[in-house]
Amino acid sequence: MKIVDVRTEPMDEPAVTLPWRDGLPRRPTSEPQGFLVIETDDGVVGRAHTTKLVSVQALVEAQFSDELVGRDPLARELLWQRIWEINRLEYMPTTVVGLVDIALWDIAGQSAGLPVHRLMGGYRDRIPAYASTVTFGSVEEYLDVADQCLALGYTAIKLHAWGDARRDAELSQALRDHVGPTVDLMFDGSAGWDLADAVYVGRALAEARYLWYEEPMKEYSIGSYRRLGAAVDVPLLVAEVAEGAHWTVADFISQTNATYVRTSAGFKGGLTGALRVAHLADSFQLRAEVHGGGLPNEHLCMAIPNTTYYESLVVSNPVRADPRLDSNADLVAPDSPGLGWRLPG
């Protein structure tokens, strides 16, 4: 089997802007979304979704076609290394680096007649989801959203709040008081603070017994996370968007006291990079929590033992049930060969 074509396909869906913390832009991406497509001479077609379609098309023309056409699509490790070599000469956004790898896993699964998670390891066939909020307007609205999420079967809730350390600390403790001690709660700072404010919120989260504290500061400074870990008792979840896949995660593990690291197909160089991160974390008895939704990450959740929840985004009030989840708010393993992209028509 050989690769015969590399191309992009647009999707006729508008960009969506979601409300996050204060200070972040409120405009959609300027690029359309779509798929990187890799086709083989056996007629098997692998896909990877991207929100950077214009940038990816430019890479297809400049690099990907020449590098991939004529290659064995099952040589994922070789081709994963080759993409990193291209990235050395022609920088790609982190979310673009892993697209070829994701499409190649899709081809491998289809060729084997198996869902990708079975090829990667097949650890579980379902996983509970947590409700991951966008930013709402008031404490009262967050508490109302939390009640709706619990009624839908969620047993865990993660806050994306306002980016104001005092208000966010008060919200975090109010949510704990409201839902009681048995609901897992998490907090995502969306890289909004410096060390002083991160410590302030972290101490409030520790008092409220939060499961984890995620990305309170930009991840350029590992030393700042080391200082944060020494100052707060809440478990830290680190290396969400830091570039460099498992290489950078290794430094976070060795230089901080984090309990969790982030892994994902989108930010860790595809599924191959995400697996590297998960296995690295496992060797240190750490959890590798899967960041974000989407089909590649659904498969990843099913394949690795050291992740706790699937991230299910709650984008509206009233809260709408996530169609990917069952009545218990569990994500059930995809069963289609490959990744199982749900294509229009």
Coordinates of N, CA and C in Angstrom, one line a residue, residues 183-334:
V183 N -18.8 15.4 44.5 CA -18.7 15.8 43.0 C -17.2 16.2 42.8
D184 N -16.6 15.6 41.8 CA -15.2 16.0 41.4 C -15.3 17.4 40.8
L185 N -14.5 18.3 41.3 CA -14.4 19.7 40.7 C -13.0 20.0 40.2
M186 N -12.9 20.7 39.1 CA -11.6 21.0 38.5 C -11.7 22.5 38.1
F187 N -10.5 23.1 38.0 CA -10.5 24.6 37.6 C -9.4 24.8 36.5
D188 N -9.8 25.5 35.5 CA -8.9 25.8 34.4 C -8.7 27.3 34.3
G189 N -7.5 27.8 34.6 CA -7.3 29.3 34.6 C -7.0 29.9 33.2
S190 N -6.9 29.1 32.2 CA -6.8 29.5 30.8 C -5.6 30.5 30.7
A191 N -4.5 30.2 31.5 CA -3.3 31.0 31.4 C -3.5 32.5 31.6
G192 N -4.4 32.8 32.6 CA -4.7 34.2 32.8 C -4.0 35.0 33.9
W193 N -3.1 34.3 34.7 CA -2.5 35.0 35.8 C -1.0 34.9 35.9
D194 N -0.5 35.8 36.7 CA 0.9 35.7 37.1 C 1.0 34.8 38.4
L195 N 2.2 34.6 38.9 CA 2.4 33.7 40.0 C 1.6 34.0 41.2
A196 N 1.5 35.3 41.6 CA 0.8 35.8 42.8 C -0.6 35.4 42.8
D197 N -1.3 35.7 41.6 CA -2.7 35.4 41.5 C -3.0 33.9 41.4
A198 N -2.1 33.2 40.8 CA -2.2 31.8 40.7 C -2.1 31.1 42.1
V199 N -1.2 31.6 42.9 CA -1.1 31.1 44.3 C -2.4 31.4 45.0
Y200 N -3.0 32.6 44.9 CA -4.2 33.0 45.6 C -5.3 32.0 45.3
V201 N -5.6 31.8 44.0 CA -6.6 30.9 43.6 C -6.3 29.5 44.0
G202 N -5.1 29.1 43.8 CA -4.7 27.7 44.2 C -5.0 27.4 45.6
R203 N -4.8 28.3 46.5 CA -5.1 28.1 47.9 C -6.6 27.9 48.2
A204 N -7.4 28.7 47.4 CA -8.8 28.6 47.6 C -9.3 27.2 47.0
L205 N -8.7 26.8 46.0 CA -9.0 25.5 45.4 C -8.7 24.3 46.3
A206 N -7.5 24.4 47.0 CA -7.1 23.4 47.9 C -8.1 23.3 49.1
E207 N -8.5 24.5 49.6 CA -9.4 24.5 50.7 C -10.8 23.8 50.3
A208 N -11.1 24.0 49.0 CA -12.4 23.4 48.5 C -12.2 22.0 47.9
R209 N -11.0 21.5 48.1 CA -10.7 20.1 47.7 C -11.0 19.8 46.2
Y210 N -10.4 20.7 45.3 CA -10.6 20.5 43.9 C -9.6 19.3 43.4
L211 N -10.1 18.6 42.4 CA -9.3 17.5 41.9 C -8.1 17.9 41.2
W212 N -8.1 19.0 40.4 CA -6.9 19.5 39.8 C -7.1 21.0 39.5
Y213 N -5.9 21.6 39.3 CA -5.7 23.0 39.0 C -4.9 23.1 37.7
E214 N -5.6 23.6 36.6 CA -5.1 23.5 35.2 C -4.7 24.9 34.6
E215 N -3.5 25.0 34.1 CA -3.0 26.1 33.3 C -3.4 27.5 33.9
P216 N -3.0 27.8 35.1 CA -3.3 29.1 35.7 C -2.4 30.2 35.1
M217 N -1.2 29.8 34.6 CA -0.2 30.7 34.1 C 0.2 30.2 32.7
K218 N 0.8 31.1 31.9 CA 1.3 30.7 30.6 C 2.4 29.6 30.9
E219 N 2.6 28.7 29.9 CA 3.5 27.6 30.2 C 4.9 27.8 29.6
Y220 N 5.3 29.0 29.5 CA 6.6 29.3 29.0 C 7.7 29.1 30.1
S221 N 7.3 29.2 31.3 CA 8.2 29.2 32.5 C 7.9 28.0 33.3
I222 N 8.7 26.9 33.2 CA 8.5 25.8 34.1 C 8.9 26.1 35.5
G223 N 9.8 27.0 35.7 CA 10.2 27.5 37.0 C 9.1 28.1 37.8
S224 N 8.2 28.8 37.1 CA 7.0 29.4 37.8 C 6.1 28.3 38.3
Y225 N 5.9 27.3 37.5 CA 5.1 26.1 38.0 C 5.7 25.4 39.1
R226 N 7.0 25.4 39.1 CA 7.7 24.7 40.3 C 7.4 25.6 41.6
R227 N 7.5 26.9 41.5 CA 7.2 27.8 42.6 C 5.7 27.6 43.0
L228 N 4.8 27.6 42.0 CA 3.4 27.4 42.3 C 3.2 26.1 43.1
G229 N 3.8 25.0 42.6 CA 3.6 23.7 43.3 C 4.1 23.7 44.7
A230 N 5.1 24.5 45.0 CA 5.6 24.6 46.4 C 4.7 25.4 47.3
A231 N 3.9 26.3 46.7 CA 3.1 27.2 47.4 C 1.6 26.8 47.7
V232 N 1.1 25.8 46.9 CA -0.3 25.4 47.0 C -0.4 23.9 47.2
D233 N -1.5 23.4 47.8 CA -1.7 22.0 48.0 C -2.6 21.3 47.0
V234 N -3.2 22.1 46.2 CA -4.1 21.5 45.2 C -3.3 20.8 44.1
P235 N -3.6 19.6 43.6 CA -2.9 19.0 42.5 C -2.8 19.8 41.3
L236 N -1.7 19.9 40.7 CA -1.5 20.7 39.4 C -1.6 19.8 38.2
L237 N -2.3 20.3 37.2 CA -2.3 19.6 35.9 C -1.5 20.5 34.9
V238 N -0.4 20.0 34.3 CA 0.5 20.9 33.6 C 0.7 20.4 32.1
A239 N 1.4 21.3 31.4 CA 1.8 21.0 30.0 C 0.7 20.8 29.0
E240 N -0.3 21.6 29.1 CA -1.5 21.5 28.2 C -1.1 21.9 26.8
V241 N -0.6 23.1 26.6 CA -0.4 23.7 25.3 C 1.1 23.9 25.0
A242 N 2.0 23.6 26.0 CA 3.4 23.7 25.8 C 3.9 22.9 24.6
E243 N 4.6 23.5 23.7 CA 5.1 22.9 22.5 C 6.2 21.8 22.9
G244 N 6.4 20.9 22.0 CA 7.4 20.0 22.1 C 7.0 18.6 22.6
A245 N 5.7 18.3 22.6 CA 5.2 16.9 22.8 C 5.9 16.3 24.1
H246 N 6.3 15.1 24.1 CA 6.8 14.4 25.3 C 8.1 15.0 25.7
W247 N 8.9 15.6 24.9 CA 10.2 16.2 25.3 C 9.9 17.3 26.3
T248 N 9.0 18.2 26.1 CA 8.7 19.3 27.0 C 8.0 18.7 28.2
V249 N 7.1 17.8 28.1 CA 6.4 17.2 29.2 C 7.4 16.6 30.2
A250 N 8.4 15.9 29.6 CA 9.5 15.3 30.5 C 10.1 16.4 31.4
D251 N 10.3 17.6 30.9 CA 10.9 18.6 31.7 C 9.9 19.1 32.8
F252 N 8.6 19.2 32.4 CA 7.6 19.6 33.5 C 7.5 18.5 34.6
I253 N 7.6 17.2 34.2 CA 7.6 16.2 35.2 C 8.8 16.2 36.1
S254 N 10.0 16.4 35.5 CA 11.2 16.3 36.3 C 11.4 17.6 37.1
Q255 N 10.8 18.7 36.7 CA 11.1 20.0 37.4 C 10.0 20.6 38.2
T256 N 8.8 19.9 38.2 CA 7.7 20.4 39.1 C 7.2 19.2 39.9
N257 N 6.3 19.5 40.8 CA 5.7 18.4 41.6 C 4.2 18.1 41.1
A258 N 4.0 18.2 39.8 CA 2.7 18.1 39.2 C 2.2 16.6 39.4
T259 N 0.9 16.5 39.6 CA 0.2 15.2 39.8 C -0.3 14.7 38.4
Y260 N -0.7 15.6 37.6 CA -1.3 15.3 36.3 C -0.5 16.0 35.2
V261 N -0.4 15.5 34.0 CA 0.0 16.2 32.8 C -1.2 16.1 31.7
R262 N -1.1 17.0 30.8 CA -2.1 17.0 29.7 C -1.5 16.2 28.5
T263 N -2.4 15.4 27.9 CA -2.1 14.9 26.6 C -3.3 15.1 25.7
S264 N -3.0 15.0 24.4 CA -4.1 15.2 23.4 C -3.5 15.0 22.0
A265 N -4.4 14.6 21.1 CA -4.0 14.5 19.7 C -3.6 15.8 19.1
G266 N -4.4 16.9 19.5 CA -4.2 18.2 18.9 C -2.9 18.9 19.3
F267 N -2.5 18.8 20.6 CA -1.4 19.6 21.1 C -0.1 18.8 21.3
K268 N -0.1 17.5 21.0 CA 1.1 16.7 21.3 C 1.6 15.9 20.1
G269 N 1.3 16.5 18.9 CA 1.9 15.8 17.7 C 1.1 14.6 17.2
G270 N -0.2 14.7 17.3 CA -1.1 13.6 16.8 C -1.2 12.5 17.9
L271 N -1.8 11.4 17.5 CA -2.0 10.3 18.4 C -0.7 9.6 18.8
T272 N 0.3 9.6 17.9 CA 1.6 9.0 18.3 C 2.3 9.8 19.4
G273 N 2.3 11.2 19.3 CA 2.8 12.0 20.3 C 2.0 11.9 21.6
A274 N 0.7 11.8 21.5 CA -0.2 11.7 22.7 C 0.1 10.4 23.4
L275 N 0.3 9.3 22.7 CA 0.7 8.1 23.4 C 2.0 8.2 24.1
R276 N 3.0 8.8 23.5 CA 4.3 9.0 24.1 C 4.1 9.7 25.4
V277 N 3.3 10.8 25.4 CA 3.1 11.5 26.7 C 2.4 10.7 27.7
A278 N 1.4 9.9 27.3 CA 0.7 9.1 28.3 C 1.6 8.0 28.9
H279 N 2.4 7.4 28.1 CA 3.3 6.3 28.6 C 4.4 6.9 29.4
L280 N 4.9 8.1 29.1 CA 5.9 8.8 29.9 C 5.3 9.1 31.3
A281 N 4.1 9.6 31.3 CA 3.5 9.9 32.6 C 3.3 8.7 33.4
D282 N 2.9 7.6 32.8 CA 2.6 6.4 33.5 C 3.9 5.8 34.1
S283 N 5.0 6.0 33.5 CA 6.3 5.5 34.1 C 6.6 6.3 35.4
F284 N 6.0 7.4 35.6 CA 6.2 8.2 36.8 C 5.0 8.1 37.8
Q285 N 4.0 7.2 37.4 CA 2.8 7.0 38.2 C 2.0 8.3 38.2
L286 N 2.0 9.0 37.1 CA 1.2 10.2 36.9 C 0.1 9.9 36.0
R287 N -1.0 10.7 36.1 CA -2.1 10.6 35.2 C -1.9 11.5 34.0
A288 N -2.3 11.1 32.8 CA -2.2 11.9 31.6 C -3.6 12.2 31.2
E289 N -4.2 13.3 31.6 CA -5.6 13.6 31.3 C -5.7 14.2 29.9
V290 N -6.7 13.6 29.2 CA -6.9 13.9 27.8 C -7.6 15.3 27.6
H291 N -7.0 16.2 26.9 CA -7.5 17.6 26.7 C -8.4 17.7 25.5
G292 N -9.6 18.1 25.7 CA -10.5 18.4 24.6 C -11.2 17.2 24.1
G293 N -12.3 17.5 23.3 CA -13.1 16.4 22.7 C -12.6 16.1 21.3
G294 N -13.6 15.6 20.5 CA -13.3 15.2 19.1 C -12.9 13.7 19.0
L295 N -13.1 13.2 17.8 CA -12.9 11.7 17.6 C -11.5 11.2 18.0
P296 N -10.4 11.9 17.5 CA -9.1 11.4 17.9 C -8.9 11.2 19.4
N297 N -9.4 12.2 20.2 CA -9.3 12.2 21.6 C -10.3 11.2 22.3
E298 N -11.4 10.9 21.6 CA -12.3 9.8 22.1 C -11.5 8.5 22.0
H299 N -10.8 8.2 20.9 CA -10.1 7.0 20.8 C -8.9 7.0 21.8
L300 N -8.3 8.1 22.0 CA -7.2 8.2 23.0 C -7.7 7.8 24.4
C301 N -8.8 8.4 24.8 CA -9.4 8.1 26.1 C -9.6 6.6 26.3
M302 N -9.9 5.9 25.3 CA -10.2 4.4 25.4 C -8.9 3.6 25.4
A303 N -7.8 4.2 24.9 CA -6.6 3.4 24.7 C -5.6 3.4 25.9
I304 N -5.7 4.5 26.7 CA -4.7 4.6 27.8 C -5.3 4.4 29.2
P305 N -4.6 3.8 30.1 CA -5.1 3.5 31.4 C -5.1 4.7 32.4
N306 N -4.2 5.7 32.2 CA -4.0 6.7 33.2 C -4.6 8.0 32.8
T307 N -5.9 7.9 32.4 CA -6.7 9.1 32.3 C -8.0 8.9 33.0
T308 N -8.7 10.0 33.5 CA -9.8 9.9 34.4 C -11.2 10.1 33.7
Y309 N -11.2 11.1 32.9 CA -12.5 11.6 32.3 C -12.3 12.0 30.9
Y310 N -13.4 12.0 30.1 CA -13.5 12.7 28.8 C -14.0 14.1 29.0
E311 N -13.4 15.1 28.3 CA -13.9 16.5 28.4 C -15.0 16.8 27.5
S312 N -16.2 17.1 28.1 CA -17.4 17.4 27.4 C -17.7 18.8 27.6
L313 N -17.7 19.6 26.5 CA -17.8 21.1 26.6 C -19.3 21.5 26.8
V314 N -19.6 22.3 27.8 CA -20.9 22.8 28.0 C -20.9 24.3 27.6
V315 N -21.6 24.6 26.5 CA -21.5 25.9 25.8 C -22.7 26.8 25.9
S316 N -23.7 26.3 26.6 CA -25.0 27.1 26.6 C -25.7 26.9 27.9
N317 N -26.6 27.9 28.2 CA -27.5 27.8 29.3 C -28.9 28.2 28.7
P318 N -29.9 27.3 28.6 CA -29.9 25.9 29.2 C -28.9 25.0 28.6
V319 N -28.5 24.0 29.4 CA -27.5 23.1 29.0 C -28.1 22.0 28.1
R320 N -27.4 21.8 27.0 CA -27.9 20.8 26.1 C -27.1 19.5 26.3
A321 N -27.8 18.3 26.2 CA -27.1 17.1 26.4 C -26.1 16.8 25.3
D322 N -24.9 16.3 25.6 CA -23.9 16.0 24.6 C -24.3 14.8 23.9
P323 N -24.5 14.8 22.6 CA -25.0 13.7 21.8 C -24.1 12.5 21.8
R324 N -22.8 12.7 22.2 CA -21.8 11.7 22.2 C -21.9 10.8 23.4
L325 N -22.6 11.3 24.4 CA -22.7 10.6 25.7 C -24.0 9.8 25.9
D326 N -23.9 8.8 26.7 CA -25.1 8.0 27.0 C -25.8 8.6 28.2
S327 N -26.9 8.0 28.7 CA -27.7 8.6 29.7 C -27.0 8.7 31.1
N328 N -25.9 8.1 31.2 CA -25.1 8.2 32.5 C -24.0 9.2 32.3
A329 N -24.0 10.0 31.2 CA -22.9 10.9 30.8 C -21.6 10.2 30.7
D330 N -21.6 9.0 30.2 CA -20.4 8.2 29.8 C -20.2 8.3 28.3
L331 N -18.9 8.4 27.9 CA -18.6 8.3 26.5 C -18.3 6.8 26.2
V332 N -19.0 6.3 25.2 CA -18.9 4.9 24.8 C -17.9 4.8 23.7
A333 N -17.0 3.8 23.7 CA -16.0 3.7 22.7 C -16.5 3.7 21.3
P334 N -15.9 4.5 20.3 CA -16.3 4.4 18.9 C -16.1 2.9 18.4

